Tab-separated table of C-alpha atoms and ligand atoms in Angstrom:
chain	number	residue	atom	x	y	z
A	1	MET	CA	115.098	32.838	-75.842
A	2	LYS	CA	119.307	32.309	-76.783
A	3	LEU	CA	121.320	29.054	-77.217
A	4	HIS	CA	125.002	28.161	-76.496
A	5	GLU	CA	126.878	28.332	-79.107
A	6	PHE	CA	128.263	24.613	-79.133
A	7	GLN	CA	123.748	24.149	-79.371
A	8	ALA	CA	123.552	27.233	-82.427
A	9	LYS	CA	125.783	25.039	-84.632
A	10	ARG	CA	124.872	21.598	-83.843
A	11	ILE	CA	120.961	23.027	-85.171
A	12	PHE	CA	123.177	24.799	-88.155
A	13	ALA	CA	125.131	21.254	-88.515
A	14	GLN	CA	121.267	19.153	-88.628
A	15	TYR	CA	120.965	21.384	-92.421
A	16	GLY	CA	124.134	21.347	-93.920
A	17	VAL	CA	125.992	24.208	-92.557
A	18	PRO	CA	130.052	22.963	-91.607
A	19	ILE	CA	130.453	22.603	-87.722
A	20	PRO	CA	134.031	21.027	-86.912
A	21	ARG	CA	134.054	18.318	-84.945
A	22	GLY	CA	133.601	18.515	-81.555
A	23	GLU	CA	132.477	18.172	-78.172
A	24	VAL	CA	131.053	19.925	-74.690
A	25	ALA	CA	133.162	19.195	-71.595
A	26	THR	CA	131.994	19.975	-67.657
A	27	THR	CA	135.847	19.225	-66.365
A	28	ALA	CA	139.232	20.209	-67.321
A	29	THR	CA	140.011	15.672	-67.400
A	30	GLN	CA	136.702	15.106	-70.294
A	31	ALA	CA	138.400	19.104	-72.197
A	32	ARG	CA	141.516	16.170	-72.541
A	33	GLU	CA	139.687	14.030	-73.471
A	34	ILE	CA	138.512	15.041	-75.884
A	35	ALA	CA	141.467	16.583	-77.597
A	36	GLN	CA	142.484	13.371	-77.342
A	37	ARG	CA	139.174	11.615	-79.460
A	38	LEU	CA	139.880	14.503	-81.760
A	39	GLY	CA	144.037	13.653	-81.783
A	40	LYS	CA	144.210	17.401	-83.880
A	41	PRO	CA	145.214	20.813	-82.204
A	42	VAL	CA	142.340	22.073	-80.586
A	43	VAL	CA	139.946	25.129	-79.547
A	44	VAL	CA	138.484	25.335	-76.181
A	45	LYS	CA	135.345	27.953	-76.068
A	46	SER	CA	133.650	29.088	-73.337
A	47	GLN	CA	130.173	28.399	-73.263
A	48	VAL	CA	128.076	31.354	-72.338
A	49	LEU	CA	125.521	32.996	-73.411
A	50	VAL	CA	127.583	36.915	-74.418
A	51	GLY	CA	129.801	38.120	-76.939
A	52	GLY	CA	133.174	39.000	-76.832
A	53	ARG	CA	134.352	35.930	-75.175
A	54	GLY	CA	138.053	35.345	-77.732
A	55	LYS	CA	138.453	38.802	-76.327
A	56	ALA	CA	137.466	37.932	-72.666
A	57	GLY	CA	140.275	35.337	-72.705
A	58	GLY	CA	137.007	31.988	-72.691
A	59	ILE	CA	138.898	30.878	-75.837
A	60	LYS	CA	141.781	28.817	-75.949
A	61	LEU	CA	143.815	26.910	-79.143
A	62	ALA	CA	145.463	24.412	-77.541
A	63	ARG	CA	148.151	21.763	-79.265
A	64	THR	CA	147.791	18.901	-77.064
A	65	PRO	CA	145.440	16.946	-74.840
A	66	ASP	CA	147.949	18.351	-72.109
A	67	GLU	CA	147.275	22.067	-73.253
A	68	ALA	CA	144.123	21.222	-73.889
A	69	GLU	CA	142.962	20.234	-70.290
A	70	ALA	CA	145.386	23.557	-69.173
A	71	VAL	CA	143.586	25.771	-71.103
A	72	ALA	CA	140.121	23.644	-69.555
A	73	ASP	CA	141.149	23.896	-66.652
A	74	LYS	CA	141.750	28.238	-66.625
A	75	ILE	CA	138.904	28.869	-68.926
A	76	LEU	CA	136.155	26.482	-66.120
A	77	GLY	CA	135.321	28.605	-63.084
A	78	MET	CA	135.633	32.165	-65.236
A	79	ASN	CA	133.839	34.860	-65.161
A	80	ILE	CA	132.311	36.081	-67.974
A	81	LYS	CA	130.621	39.721	-68.092
A	82	GLY	CA	129.120	38.655	-64.442
A	83	LEU	CA	128.791	35.187	-66.223
A	84	THR	CA	130.518	31.732	-64.471
A	85	VAL	CA	131.646	29.115	-67.135
A	86	LYS	CA	130.396	25.943	-66.941
A	87	ARG	CA	130.932	24.068	-70.086
A	88	VAL	CA	133.347	24.294	-72.711
A	89	LEU	CA	132.820	23.345	-76.402
A	90	VAL	CA	136.169	21.986	-77.590
A	91	ASP	CA	136.565	21.632	-80.536
A	92	GLU	CA	139.113	20.660	-84.008
A	93	ALA	CA	141.039	24.079	-84.692
A	94	SER	CA	140.579	24.990	-87.682
A	95	ASP	CA	142.726	27.024	-90.463
A	96	ILE	CA	141.401	30.261	-90.618
A	97	ARG	CA	143.205	32.196	-93.898
A	98	LYS	CA	139.322	34.725	-93.587
A	99	GLU	CA	136.415	35.630	-91.393
A	100	ILE	CA	133.097	36.501	-92.752
A	101	TYR	CA	130.148	37.144	-91.517
A	102	LEU	CA	126.647	36.137	-91.961
A	103	GLY	CA	123.101	36.592	-90.511
A	104	MET	CA	119.929	37.080	-90.191
A	105	VAL	CA	116.956	38.669	-87.989
A	106	ILE	CA	113.137	39.764	-89.076
A	107	ASP	CA	112.856	43.173	-89.498
A	108	ARG	CA	109.304	44.003	-88.287
A	109	ALA	CA	108.818	47.362	-90.524
A	110	ARG	CA	109.801	45.417	-94.228
A	111	ARG	CA	107.986	42.055	-92.566
A	112	ARG	CA	110.429	40.131	-94.119
A	113	VAL	CA	113.963	37.634	-92.366
A	114	VAL	CA	116.591	39.764	-94.264
A	115	MET	CA	119.971	37.938	-94.929
A	116	MET	CA	123.379	40.560	-94.200
A	117	ALA	CA	126.325	39.366	-95.237
A	118	SER	CA	130.539	41.092	-94.673
A	119	SER	CA	133.342	40.332	-94.954
A	120	GLU	CA	134.587	42.183	-92.374
A	121	GLY	CA	133.327	38.842	-90.202
A	122	GLY	CA	134.839	37.607	-86.943
A	123	VAL	CA	134.392	41.226	-85.214
A	124	ASP	CA	131.094	42.231	-84.081
A	125	ILE	CA	128.328	42.887	-87.026
A	126	GLU	CA	126.837	46.887	-84.601
A	127	GLU	CA	130.257	48.018	-85.196
A	128	VAL	CA	130.557	46.746	-88.514
A	129	ALA	CA	127.955	49.306	-89.390
A	130	ALA	CA	128.895	52.043	-87.057
A	131	THR	CA	131.851	51.967	-88.963
A	132	LYS	CA	131.790	50.402	-92.132
A	133	PRO	CA	128.795	50.064	-92.888
A	134	GLU	CA	129.057	50.082	-96.412
A	135	ALA	CA	130.989	46.521	-96.205
A	136	ILE	CA	127.482	44.636	-95.020
A	137	LYS	CA	125.133	43.091	-97.900
A	138	THR	CA	121.439	42.978	-97.023
A	139	VAL	CA	118.708	40.368	-99.250
A	140	PHE	CA	115.397	41.194	-98.023
A	141	ILE	CA	113.253	36.469	-98.167
A	142	ASN	CA	109.953	36.730	-99.374
A	143	PRO	CA	108.119	34.138	-96.880
A	144	ASP	CA	106.029	32.435	-99.786
A	145	LEU	CA	110.148	31.974	-101.587
A	146	GLY	CA	111.738	31.482	-99.626
A	147	MET	CA	115.578	32.147	-100.059
A	148	ARG	CA	116.666	31.439	-103.178
A	149	ALA	CA	120.499	30.327	-104.436
A	150	TYR	CA	120.593	34.064	-106.764
A	151	GLN	CA	120.113	35.946	-103.236
A	152	ALA	CA	122.892	33.613	-101.795
A	153	ILE	CA	125.349	34.291	-104.852
A	154	GLY	CA	124.295	38.120	-105.102
A	155	LEU	CA	125.215	37.667	-100.486
A	156	ALA	CA	128.058	36.950	-101.768
A	157	SER	CA	129.819	38.716	-105.358
A	158	GLY	CA	128.448	41.510	-103.103
A	159	ILE	CA	130.859	41.205	-100.120
A	160	GLY	CA	133.995	39.528	-102.818
A	161	LEU	CA	134.117	36.076	-102.480
A	162	PRO	CA	136.145	34.859	-104.351
A	163	GLN	CA	134.096	32.469	-107.486
A	164	ASP	CA	135.256	29.164	-106.391
A	165	HIS	CA	133.852	29.734	-102.802
A	166	PHE	CA	129.902	30.662	-104.388
A	167	ARG	CA	127.730	26.735	-104.271
A	168	SER	CA	128.981	26.427	-101.230
A	169	PHE	CA	128.795	29.617	-99.546
A	170	THR	CA	124.659	29.245	-101.357
A	171	GLN	CA	124.475	26.165	-99.845
A	172	ILE	CA	125.304	27.743	-95.724
A	173	ALA	CA	123.051	30.740	-96.330
A	174	LEU	CA	120.266	28.169	-98.017
A	175	GLY	CA	120.888	25.877	-94.714
A	176	LEU	CA	120.794	29.045	-91.945
A	177	TYR	CA	117.926	30.144	-93.788
A	178	GLN	CA	115.881	27.125	-92.619
A	179	ALA	CA	117.314	26.093	-89.755
A	180	PHE	CA	116.457	29.931	-88.710
A	181	THR	CA	112.594	29.029	-90.410
A	182	ALA	CA	112.074	25.652	-88.400
A	183	SER	CA	113.221	27.285	-85.417
A	184	ASP	CA	111.562	30.029	-84.852
A	185	ALA	CA	114.164	32.112	-84.254
A	186	GLU	CA	115.271	35.514	-84.282
A	187	LEU	CA	118.194	35.597	-84.783
A	188	ALA	CA	120.794	33.632	-86.490
A	189	GLU	CA	123.644	34.436	-86.498
A	190	ILE	CA	126.992	32.891	-88.449
A	191	ASN	CA	130.114	34.800	-86.806
A	192	PRO	CA	132.407	34.449	-87.901
A	193	LEU	CA	132.761	31.656	-91.374
A	194	ILE	CA	135.725	30.688	-92.641
A	195	ILE	CA	137.324	30.665	-95.084
A	196	GLN	CA	140.267	27.986	-94.708
A	197	GLY	CA	143.431	26.986	-95.948
A	198	ASP	CA	141.727	24.411	-98.605
A	199	GLY	CA	139.723	26.418	-99.677
A	200	SER	CA	136.409	24.750	-97.761
A	201	LEU	CA	134.290	26.885	-95.556
A	202	LEU	CA	133.329	26.123	-92.189
A	203	ALA	CA	130.440	28.233	-88.846
A	204	VAL	CA	133.338	28.306	-86.227
A	205	ASP	CA	131.393	29.938	-84.327
A	206	GLY	CA	126.381	29.732	-84.503
A	207	LYS	CA	124.329	32.339	-82.004
A	208	MET	CA	120.724	31.841	-82.146
A	209	VAL	CA	117.924	32.760	-80.760
A	210	LEU	CA	114.447	31.665	-80.307
A	211	ASP	CA	110.804	33.112	-80.171
A	212	ASP	CA	110.008	32.373	-77.017
A	213	ASN	CA	106.179	32.654	-78.497
A	214	ALA	CA	106.602	29.632	-80.474
A	215	LEU	CA	109.334	27.459	-77.687
A	216	PHE	CA	105.534	25.798	-77.273
A	217	ARG	CA	105.994	24.045	-80.943
A	218	HIS	CA	109.740	22.575	-79.769
A	219	PRO	CA	109.111	21.308	-77.161
A	220	ASP	CA	112.943	19.815	-77.743
A	221	LEU	CA	114.762	22.824	-78.499
A	222	GLU	CA	112.715	24.377	-74.761
A	223	GLU	CA	114.566	21.397	-73.207
A	224	MET	CA	117.802	23.325	-74.422
A	225	ARG	CA	117.346	25.728	-71.955
A	226	ASP	CA	120.114	27.672	-70.182
A	227	LEU	CA	118.446	28.173	-66.270
A	228	ASP	CA	121.384	28.752	-64.647
A	229	GLU	CA	121.784	31.916	-67.367
A	230	GLU	CA	118.316	33.461	-67.114
A	231	ALA	CA	118.203	36.079	-63.848
A	232	PRO	CA	116.433	34.750	-60.940
A	233	ALA	CA	113.047	36.593	-61.640
A	234	GLU	CA	112.402	35.451	-64.803
A	235	THR	CA	112.848	32.123	-64.265
A	236	GLU	CA	110.136	32.822	-61.723
A	237	ALA	CA	107.478	35.166	-63.235
A	238	ARG	CA	108.102	32.390	-66.449
A	239	LEU	CA	107.294	28.836	-64.153
A	240	ASN	CA	104.815	31.072	-63.175
A	241	GLY	CA	102.984	32.295	-66.769
A	242	LEU	CA	103.241	36.016	-65.877
A	243	SER	CA	104.841	38.279	-68.446
A	244	TYR	CA	107.441	40.770	-66.490
A	245	VAL	CA	109.962	42.550	-68.151
A	246	LYS	CA	112.706	44.310	-67.085
A	247	LEU	CA	112.699	48.046	-66.637
A	248	ASP	CA	115.349	51.257	-64.806
A	249	GLY	CA	112.483	52.544	-63.015
A	250	GLU	CA	111.109	52.399	-59.042
A	251	ILE	CA	107.825	51.875	-59.336
A	252	GLY	CA	106.604	48.066	-59.787
A	253	CYS	CA	103.215	48.203	-61.406
A	254	MET	CA	101.048	44.881	-60.962
A	255	VAL	CA	98.583	44.820	-63.411
A	256	ASN	CA	96.094	42.503	-65.088
A	257	GLY	CA	96.419	42.592	-68.910
A	258	ALA	CA	99.380	43.168	-71.305
A	259	GLY	CA	97.200	46.860	-72.381
A	260	LEU	CA	96.679	48.116	-68.686
A	261	ALA	CA	99.655	47.899	-68.099
A	262	MET	CA	100.970	49.403	-70.693
A	263	ALA	CA	98.242	52.598	-69.748
A	264	THR	CA	99.136	52.129	-66.430
A	265	MET	CA	103.239	51.936	-67.214
A	266	ASP	CA	102.640	55.583	-69.122
A	267	ILE	CA	99.797	56.890	-66.406
A	268	VAL	CA	102.885	56.468	-63.671
A	269	LYS	CA	105.490	58.293	-66.606
A	270	HIS	CA	102.707	61.747	-66.926
A	271	PHE	CA	102.478	61.911	-62.919
A	272	GLY	CA	106.593	61.985	-63.023
A	273	GLY	CA	107.478	57.913	-61.882
A	274	GLU	CA	109.433	55.938	-63.703
A	275	PRO	CA	107.639	51.915	-63.935
A	276	ALA	CA	110.108	49.641	-62.687
A	277	ASN	CA	109.224	46.453	-65.286
A	278	PHE	CA	106.080	45.518	-66.677
A	279	LEU	CA	104.239	42.794	-65.149
A	280	ASP	CA	100.588	41.197	-66.989
A	281	ILE	CA	99.574	38.609	-64.168
A	282	GLY	CA	97.100	37.639	-66.709
A	283	GLY	CA	92.855	36.380	-66.648
A	284	GLY	CA	91.426	35.855	-64.184
A	285	ALA	CA	94.783	34.783	-61.655
A	286	ARG	CA	94.665	33.015	-58.027
A	287	ALA	CA	96.196	34.337	-54.764
A	288	GLU	CA	99.765	32.051	-55.092
A	289	LYS	CA	100.180	33.704	-58.444
A	290	VAL	CA	99.637	37.670	-57.150
A	291	ALA	CA	101.925	36.073	-54.715
A	292	ALA	CA	104.581	35.570	-56.967
A	293	ALA	CA	104.742	38.524	-58.623
A	294	LEU	CA	105.363	40.486	-55.352
A	295	ARG	CA	107.986	38.046	-54.450
A	296	ILE	CA	109.139	39.342	-58.129
A	297	ILE	CA	108.278	42.571	-58.068
A	298	LEU	CA	110.207	43.119	-54.417
A	299	SER	CA	113.158	41.294	-55.485
A	300	ASP	CA	114.374	43.585	-57.564
A	301	PRO	CA	116.125	46.678	-55.571
A	302	ASN	CA	115.664	49.896	-57.321
A	303	VAL	CA	111.647	49.555	-56.586
A	304	LYS	CA	110.581	52.531	-54.258
A	305	ALA	CA	106.859	52.142	-54.804
A	306	VAL	CA	104.399	49.119	-55.624
A	307	LEU	CA	100.897	50.157	-57.840
A	308	PHE	CA	98.482	47.294	-58.175
A	309	ASN	CA	95.767	47.998	-60.822
A	310	ILE	CA	94.157	45.427	-61.073
A	311	PHE	CA	90.031	45.868	-63.599
A	312	GLY	CA	88.440	42.689	-62.052
A	313	GLY	CA	86.558	41.021	-64.583
A	314	ILE	CA	87.121	37.045	-63.882
A	315	THR	CA	90.118	37.890	-61.534
A	316	ARG	CA	88.335	38.701	-58.965
A	317	CYS	CA	89.695	41.512	-56.900
A	318	ASP	CA	89.284	39.697	-52.495
A	319	GLU	CA	91.284	36.983	-54.783
A	320	VAL	CA	93.849	39.360	-55.201
A	321	ALA	CA	94.097	40.677	-52.688
A	322	ARG	CA	94.803	37.837	-50.343
A	323	GLY	CA	97.362	37.280	-52.484
A	324	ILE	CA	99.230	40.391	-52.578
A	325	LEU	CA	99.093	38.859	-48.203
A	326	THR	CA	100.679	35.967	-48.430
A	327	ALA	CA	103.084	37.657	-50.338
A	328	LEU	CA	103.336	40.225	-47.617
A	329	ASP	CA	103.919	36.981	-45.845
A	330	GLN	CA	105.851	35.300	-47.387
A	331	VAL	CA	108.544	38.085	-48.338
A	332	PRO	CA	107.837	41.124	-45.515
A	333	THR	CA	108.907	44.973	-46.650
A	334	HIS	CA	108.616	48.595	-45.742
A	335	VAL	CA	108.117	49.052	-49.096
A	336	PRO	CA	105.348	51.039	-49.976
A	337	MET	CA	102.351	50.244	-51.529
A	338	VAL	CA	99.504	51.966	-53.379
A	339	ALA	CA	96.153	49.884	-55.023
A	340	ARG	CA	93.465	50.002	-57.386
A	341	LEU	CA	90.640	47.404	-57.208
A	342	VAL	CA	88.244	47.794	-59.768
A	343	GLY	CA	85.131	45.302	-60.655
A	344	THR	CA	84.419	41.830	-59.621
A	345	ASN	CA	84.858	41.878	-55.424
A	346	GLU	CA	86.638	45.302	-55.575
A	347	GLU	CA	84.428	46.223	-52.009
A	348	GLU	CA	85.867	42.800	-50.808
A	349	GLY	CA	89.450	43.282	-52.409
A	350	ARG	CA	89.136	46.758	-50.955
A	351	ALA	CA	88.595	45.630	-46.947
A	352	ILE	CA	91.052	43.057	-46.970
A	353	LEU	CA	93.745	45.498	-48.293
A	354	ALA	CA	91.857	48.755	-44.967
A	355	SER	CA	92.847	45.604	-42.401
A	356	ALA	CA	96.489	45.483	-43.242
A	357	HIS	CA	96.925	49.221	-43.490
A	358	MET	CA	97.686	49.439	-47.263
A	359	GLY	CA	96.239	52.869	-49.760
A	360	THR	CA	93.799	52.475	-51.795
A	361	ALA	CA	93.043	55.024	-54.087
A	362	HIS	CA	89.960	54.590	-57.068
A	363	THR	CA	90.861	56.180	-60.034
A	364	LEU	CA	94.234	55.103	-61.775
A	365	ALA	CA	95.289	58.789	-61.926
A	366	GLU	CA	94.867	59.009	-58.411
A	367	ALA	CA	97.029	55.421	-58.045
A	368	ALA	CA	99.603	56.732	-59.549
A	369	GLN	CA	100.392	60.269	-57.894
A	370	LYS	CA	99.664	58.346	-55.212
A	371	ALA	CA	102.419	56.033	-56.013
A	372	VAL	CA	105.170	58.164	-57.439
A	373	ALA	CA	104.644	60.373	-53.781
A	374	ALA	CA	105.309	56.822	-52.109
A	375	SER	CA	108.265	56.291	-54.150
A	376	ARG	CA	109.260	59.928	-52.683
A	377	GLY	CA	109.259	58.457	-48.999
A	378	GLU	CA	106.194	61.427	-49.218
A	379	LEU	CA	103.699	60.688	-46.992
A	380	VAL	CA	99.827	59.229	-48.823
A	381	ALA	CA	97.320	59.285	-46.993
B	1	LIG	P1	133.053	35.058	-79.539
B	1	LIG	O1	134.542	36.245	-79.200
B	1	LIG	O2	132.216	35.444	-77.867
B	1	LIG	O3	132.682	36.267	-80.656
B	1	LIG	O4	133.735	33.776	-80.158
B	1	LIG	P2	133.863	33.147	-82.084
B	1	LIG	O5	134.016	32.290	-82.293
B	1	LIG	O6	134.009	34.266	-82.601
B	1	LIG	O7	135.812	33.275	-81.905
B	1	LIG	C1	136.186	34.649	-81.870
B	1	LIG	C2	137.985	34.737	-82.485
B	1	LIG	O8	138.527	33.853	-82.628
B	1	LIG	C3	137.511	33.812	-84.229
B	1	LIG	O9	137.512	35.159	-84.915
B	1	LIG	C4	138.806	33.803	-84.416
B	1	LIG	O10	139.298	34.564	-85.006
B	1	LIG	C5	139.456	33.225	-83.268
B	1	LIG	N1	138.927	31.068	-83.428
B	1	LIG	C6	138.028	30.908	-82.582
B	1	LIG	N2	138.426	29.090	-82.979
B	1	LIG	C7	139.553	28.989	-84.175
B	1	LIG	C8	139.968	28.556	-84.453
B	1	LIG	O11	139.059	27.350	-83.832
B	1	LIG	N3	141.190	28.191	-84.792
B	1	LIG	C9	141.770	29.893	-84.616
B	1	LIG	N4	143.271	29.954	-85.474
B	1	LIG	N5	141.555	30.840	-84.533
B	1	LIG	C10	140.417	30.342	-84.097
B	2	LIG	MN1	131.989	34.975	-82.938
């Protein structure tokens, strides 16, 4: 789950990272009032969950409350990379002398958090990595020891930061690491971390991605989720307890069990098709859940055929079959479907589907071949 800039910065601030004073506005009038309260020039920043807002015109300086109102009016409602701006952050403008990058992610291969810093702040770190990789310094953090001050100082000197900033940089790096681990984050980033005219450091931008699998431990963070910015299919999947990942192929797959779902995708590819999604309905799914899963699969316009691969254990095949019919009542479709139901109550399940003229198969290979053929408009018996 991605957090907005203002949310990420508030979390950083709880761990001692200095951020500009500022508030969120949903109307231009509110933006004016905030600018008035701050009593300083401000920067009005669109809050959408994509990077590069600056380049897209979603970040503007304003010297007076009047100007703040005018630029907020322009930015609110703006479309940035497909997302409509509904909120702006009005921050006290800062006096930027230098922009630094500071961020961290999990390095899965090393099983450590890696902290990265670069003197080339403000721009995309991917761009720096591609064009000037030597400008990025990294340290790996031992999870038992946590981040140590000497590691932060190593980064600071590695990127050529003057020594008088070491103390402040170290405090920020340690704070960011604490924010990262305490929130079970996958990514935390300050880009840019700036040096101001008075020599102080300030986190001007903030980005955080939280680990969805750990969110149950953080109800306060879960509340920050912005439903407007989640793809509707993903919201529906999450609310129904389904594991769903959209892919680019044409064969929708509904499977019970993550391993079986992976195997199903492999076999679809083996027979020349491309899976449109990974979807695990989980064990013991009832008809309603199956119906939700089918609605989600069919909401993808690329889907040319649907393959059901159900291994009935705790999950009952007749229950799944009923779910499929319920969904077809709700979302009538001409997309061809093939079902392979094996295990508990498979006969009943197949009979229910046969009565609805749906293709069935006994083996996964047969089902996958039929689904691939059907996706190409070939007739399946
Ligand atoms: P992003 O484009 O989505 O990454 O948004 P950022 O918050 O990083 O802002 C982009 C750029 O706008 C920064 O790199 C700065 O150069 C500039 N910027 C942001 N806030 C201020 C500010 O308070 N004062 C000034 N002068 N520039 C700012
Ligand atoms: Mn940025």
